[in-house]
Amino acid sequence: MRGRIRLGVLASGRGSNLQAIIDASRAGRIDAVIGVVISDVADAFALERARTHGIEAVFVDPNLFEAREGFDAAIIDLLRKRDVDLVCLAGFMRLLSPPFVREYPNRIMNIHPALLPAFPGLHVQRKALKHGMKFSGCTVHFVDEGTDTGPIIIQAVVPVLDDDTDESLSARILTHEHQIYPRAIQLFAEGRLEVRGRRVFCQGIPASQQDERRRWGMMNP
Ligand code: GAR
């Protein structure tokens, strides 16, 4: 049996996705342990959540570095020393430099609160509402050198309601984020994710489970 993989989680804010990963790890729902949580924000609540659960929490001050590459090199150094198998961006609000992405090819995941490739970047629920979308959702994808452009692993579809506000839609999408992120991590931990070009396939679903085979990458409302 494969052992538990080691995660490095990068987060800039409140860390609810981090919490979902911590909970899944502690409950044995994922074969993964968090080796370190790193933030670019000194008082990010994500760091507090990590410490509460006895997980190493490190603030790396971006102001100490002249260029993004220096900051990224410091983070890579931390991740290497903790022998991290998979890097999870969980509300980490910085772009990774190409050397960082090359250091962990198809070993960095990100969660994004929209159905990519629609609405990459920031303030995406507001943009989805403004655009008049009937469905939105969230995406877990591998990170490449673009902004929210990497191969898609799992998406969850969330309907947009007539009386939705930015806040209500964000909150509803977030509950789905908390489900699909641990699920994607578990598929990775089981060694079942295979990236072919832009497409990610899930290996090892028995033919007898045809329904699961058809919809493994999507969670419906
Ligand atoms: C989440 O909604 C996540 O999808 C989003 O930031 C939020 C972080 O919440 N990430 C991005 O927009 C990245 N482009 P959290 O700190 O409670 O996990």
Coordinates of C-alpha atoms and ligand atoms in Angstrom, one line a residue:
M1 CA 0.0 0.0 0.0
R2 CA 1.2 3.5 -0.8
G3 CA 2.1 5.6 2.3
R4 CA 0.6 9.0 3.0
I5 CA 1.8 11.7 0.8
R6 CA 3.2 15.0 2.2
L7 CA 1.5 18.3 1.4
G8 CA 2.8 21.8 1.5
V9 CA -0.2 24.2 1.6
L10 CA 0.2 27.9 0.5
A11 CA -2.5 30.3 1.7
S12 CA -2.9 34.0 1.9
G13 CA -6.1 34.4 3.9
R14 CA -8.8 32.9 6.1
G15 CA -7.8 29.3 5.1
S16 CA -11.2 27.6 4.9
N17 CA -9.9 25.3 2.1
L18 CA -6.9 24.6 4.3
Q19 CA -9.3 23.6 7.0
A20 CA -11.1 21.3 4.7
I21 CA -7.8 19.6 3.9
I22 CA -6.8 19.4 7.6
D23 CA -10.2 17.9 8.5
A24 CA -10.0 15.3 5.6
S25 CA -6.4 14.4 6.7
R26 CA -7.3 14.0 10.3
A27 CA -10.4 12.0 9.5
G28 CA -8.4 9.6 7.3
R29 CA -10.4 10.6 4.2
I30 CA -7.2 11.5 2.3
D31 CA -4.0 9.6 2.4
A32 CA -2.1 12.8 3.0
V33 CA -0.5 14.8 5.8
I34 CA 0.3 18.5 5.8
G35 CA 4.0 19.0 6.3
V36 CA 3.9 22.7 6.3
V37 CA 1.6 25.7 5.8
I38 CA 3.2 28.8 4.2
S39 CA 1.8 32.2 3.9
D40 CA 2.8 35.5 2.3
V41 CA 0.6 37.4 4.9
A42 CA 1.9 37.6 8.5
D43 CA -1.5 37.5 10.1
A44 CA -3.3 35.2 7.7
F45 CA -5.9 33.1 9.7
A46 CA -4.6 30.1 7.7
L47 CA -1.4 30.2 9.8
E48 CA -3.5 30.3 13.0
R49 CA -5.5 27.3 11.8
A50 CA -2.3 25.3 11.1
R51 CA -0.8 26.1 14.5
T52 CA -4.1 25.1 16.2
H53 CA -3.7 21.6 14.7
G54 CA 0.1 21.4 15.5
I55 CA 1.1 21.9 11.9
E56 CA 4.2 24.0 11.1
A57 CA 3.1 27.4 10.0
V58 CA 5.6 29.7 8.3
F59 CA 5.3 33.3 7.2
V60 CA 7.6 34.3 4.3
D61 CA 7.8 38.1 3.9
P62 CA 7.6 39.0 0.3
N63 CA 9.1 42.4 1.1
L64 CA 12.4 40.9 1.9
F65 CA 12.9 39.9 -1.7
E66 CA 13.6 42.2 -4.7
A67 CA 12.1 39.9 -7.2
R68 CA 9.4 37.2 -7.3
E69 CA 12.0 34.6 -8.0
G70 CA 13.8 35.2 -4.7
F71 CA 10.6 34.9 -2.8
D72 CA 9.7 31.7 -4.7
A73 CA 13.1 30.3 -4.1
A74 CA 12.7 30.7 -0.4
I75 CA 9.4 28.8 -0.5
I76 CA 10.8 26.1 -2.7
D77 CA 13.6 25.7 -0.1
L78 CA 11.1 25.2 2.7
L79 CA 9.1 22.7 0.7
R80 CA 12.1 20.7 -0.3
K81 CA 13.4 20.5 3.2
R82 CA 10.0 19.1 4.3
D83 CA 10.0 16.6 1.5
V84 CA 6.7 17.7 0.1
D85 CA 5.1 15.6 -2.6
L86 CA 2.3 17.9 -3.6
V87 CA 1.9 21.7 -3.3
C88 CA -1.7 22.9 -2.7
L89 CA -2.5 26.5 -3.3
A90 CA -5.5 27.3 -1.1
G91 CA -6.4 30.9 -1.6
F92 CA -2.8 31.8 -2.3
M93 CA -3.0 35.2 -4.0
R94 CA 0.3 35.3 -5.8
L95 CA 1.4 34.0 -9.2
L96 CA 4.1 31.4 -9.1
S97 CA 7.2 32.0 -11.1
P98 CA 8.1 29.6 -13.9
P99 CA 11.1 28.1 -11.9
F100 CA 8.6 27.2 -9.1
V101 CA 6.2 25.6 -11.6
R102 CA 9.1 23.7 -13.2
E103 CA 10.3 22.5 -9.8
Y104 CA 7.0 20.7 -9.2
P105 CA 5.6 19.7 -12.7
N106 CA 2.0 18.5 -12.3
R107 CA 2.6 18.5 -8.6
I108 CA 1.0 21.9 -7.8
M109 CA -2.8 22.1 -7.4
N110 CA -4.9 25.2 -7.2
I111 CA -8.6 25.8 -6.3
H112 CA -10.4 28.5 -8.1
P113 CA -14.0 29.7 -7.5
A114 CA -15.2 29.6 -11.1
L115 CA -15.7 27.1 -13.9
L116 CA -12.4 27.7 -15.7
P117 CA -11.5 28.8 -18.3
A118 CA -14.3 31.2 -17.6
F119 CA -13.4 34.0 -15.2
P120 CA -9.7 33.4 -14.3
G121 CA -8.1 35.9 -11.9
L122 CA -9.8 37.9 -9.1
H123 CA -13.3 38.9 -8.1
V124 CA -14.7 36.1 -10.2
Q125 CA -18.1 35.6 -8.5
R126 CA -18.9 39.3 -9.1
K127 CA -17.9 39.0 -12.7
A128 CA -20.0 35.8 -13.1
L129 CA -23.0 37.6 -11.7
K130 CA -22.4 40.7 -13.8
H131 CA -22.1 38.5 -16.9
G132 CA -25.5 37.0 -16.2
M133 CA -24.2 33.4 -15.8
K134 CA -26.8 30.8 -14.9
F135 CA -24.2 28.4 -13.6
S136 CA -20.9 28.9 -11.9
G137 CA -18.8 26.7 -9.8
C138 CA -15.3 25.8 -8.8
T139 CA -12.3 24.1 -10.3
V140 CA -9.3 22.2 -9.0
H141 CA -6.5 22.3 -11.6
F142 CA -2.8 21.6 -11.9
V143 CA -0.8 24.8 -12.0
D144 CA 1.1 25.7 -15.1
E145 CA 2.9 28.9 -16.0
G146 CA -0.3 30.8 -16.8
T147 CA -2.9 32.4 -14.6
D148 CA -5.5 29.7 -13.8
T149 CA -4.8 27.9 -17.1
G150 CA -3.5 24.5 -16.0
P151 CA -5.1 21.1 -16.7
I152 CA -8.4 20.7 -15.0
I153 CA -8.8 17.9 -12.5
I154 CA -12.3 18.3 -11.0
Q155 CA -15.1 20.9 -11.4
A156 CA -18.3 21.4 -9.4
V157 CA -21.2 23.1 -11.0
V158 CA -23.2 25.6 -8.8
P159 CA -26.4 27.2 -10.1
V160 CA -26.7 31.0 -9.9
L161 CA -29.9 32.1 -8.3
D162 CA -31.9 35.2 -9.2
D163 CA -31.4 36.8 -5.8
D164 CA -27.7 35.9 -5.5
T165 CA -25.2 38.5 -4.3
D166 CA -21.5 38.2 -4.6
E167 CA -21.5 37.0 -1.0
S168 CA -24.2 34.4 -1.3
L169 CA -22.8 32.9 -4.5
S170 CA -19.3 32.9 -3.1
A171 CA -20.5 31.1 0.0
R172 CA -22.4 28.4 -1.9
I173 CA -19.4 27.8 -4.2
L174 CA -17.1 27.6 -1.2
T175 CA -19.0 24.6 0.2
H176 CA -18.3 22.8 -3.0
E177 CA -14.6 23.8 -3.0
H178 CA -14.3 22.1 0.4
Q179 CA -15.5 18.9 -1.2
I180 CA -13.6 18.8 -4.4
Y181 CA -10.2 19.9 -3.1
P182 CA -9.7 16.9 -0.8
R183 CA -11.2 14.6 -3.4
A184 CA -8.6 15.8 -6.0
I185 CA -5.8 15.4 -3.4
Q186 CA -7.0 11.8 -2.7
L187 CA -7.0 10.9 -6.4
F188 CA -3.4 12.3 -6.6
A189 CA -2.4 10.4 -3.5
E190 CA -3.7 7.2 -5.0
G191 CA -1.6 7.8 -8.1
R192 CA -4.7 7.8 -10.3
L193 CA -4.4 11.2 -12.1
E194 CA -2.8 11.0 -15.5
V195 CA -2.2 14.2 -17.5
R196 CA -2.3 14.0 -21.2
G197 CA -1.9 17.4 -22.8
R198 CA -4.5 19.6 -21.3
R199 CA -6.7 16.7 -20.2
V200 CA -6.5 14.9 -16.8
F201 CA -7.8 11.3 -16.7
C202 CA -8.6 9.2 -13.7
Q203 CA -7.1 5.7 -13.8
G204 CA -8.4 2.7 -12.1
I205 CA -12.1 3.2 -12.1
P206 CA -13.5 -0.3 -12.7
A207 CA -15.6 -0.6 -15.9
S208 CA -18.4 -1.9 -13.6
Q209 CA -18.7 1.6 -12.2
Q210 CA -19.7 3.2 -15.5
D211 CA -21.5 6.1 -13.9
E212 CA -18.5 7.0 -11.8
R213 CA -16.3 6.6 -14.8
R214 CA -18.4 9.1 -16.8
R215 CA -18.7 11.8 -14.1
W216 CA -15.6 11.4 -12.0
G217 CA -14.3 14.9 -12.8
M218 CA -17.6 16.7 -12.2
M219 CA -19.8 17.2 -9.2
N220 CA -23.3 18.4 -9.9
P221 CA -25.4 20.7 -7.7
Ligands
GAR1 C1 -11.4 30.5 -2.3 O1 -12.7 30.8 -2.7 C2 -10.5 30.1 -3.4 O2 -11.1 29.4 -4.4 C3 -10.1 31.5 -3.9 O3 -9.8 32.2 -2.7 C4 -10.7 31.7 -1.7 C5 -9.8 31.4 -0.5 O4 -10.7 31.1 0.6 N1 -8.9 31.4 -4.7 C6 -8.7 32.2 -5.8 O5 -9.5 33.1 -6.1 C7 -7.4 31.9 -6.5 N2 -7.5 32.5 -7.8 P1 -10.1 30.3 1.8 O6 -8.8 31.1 2.3 O7 -11.2 30.4 2.8 O8 -9.7 28.9 1.4

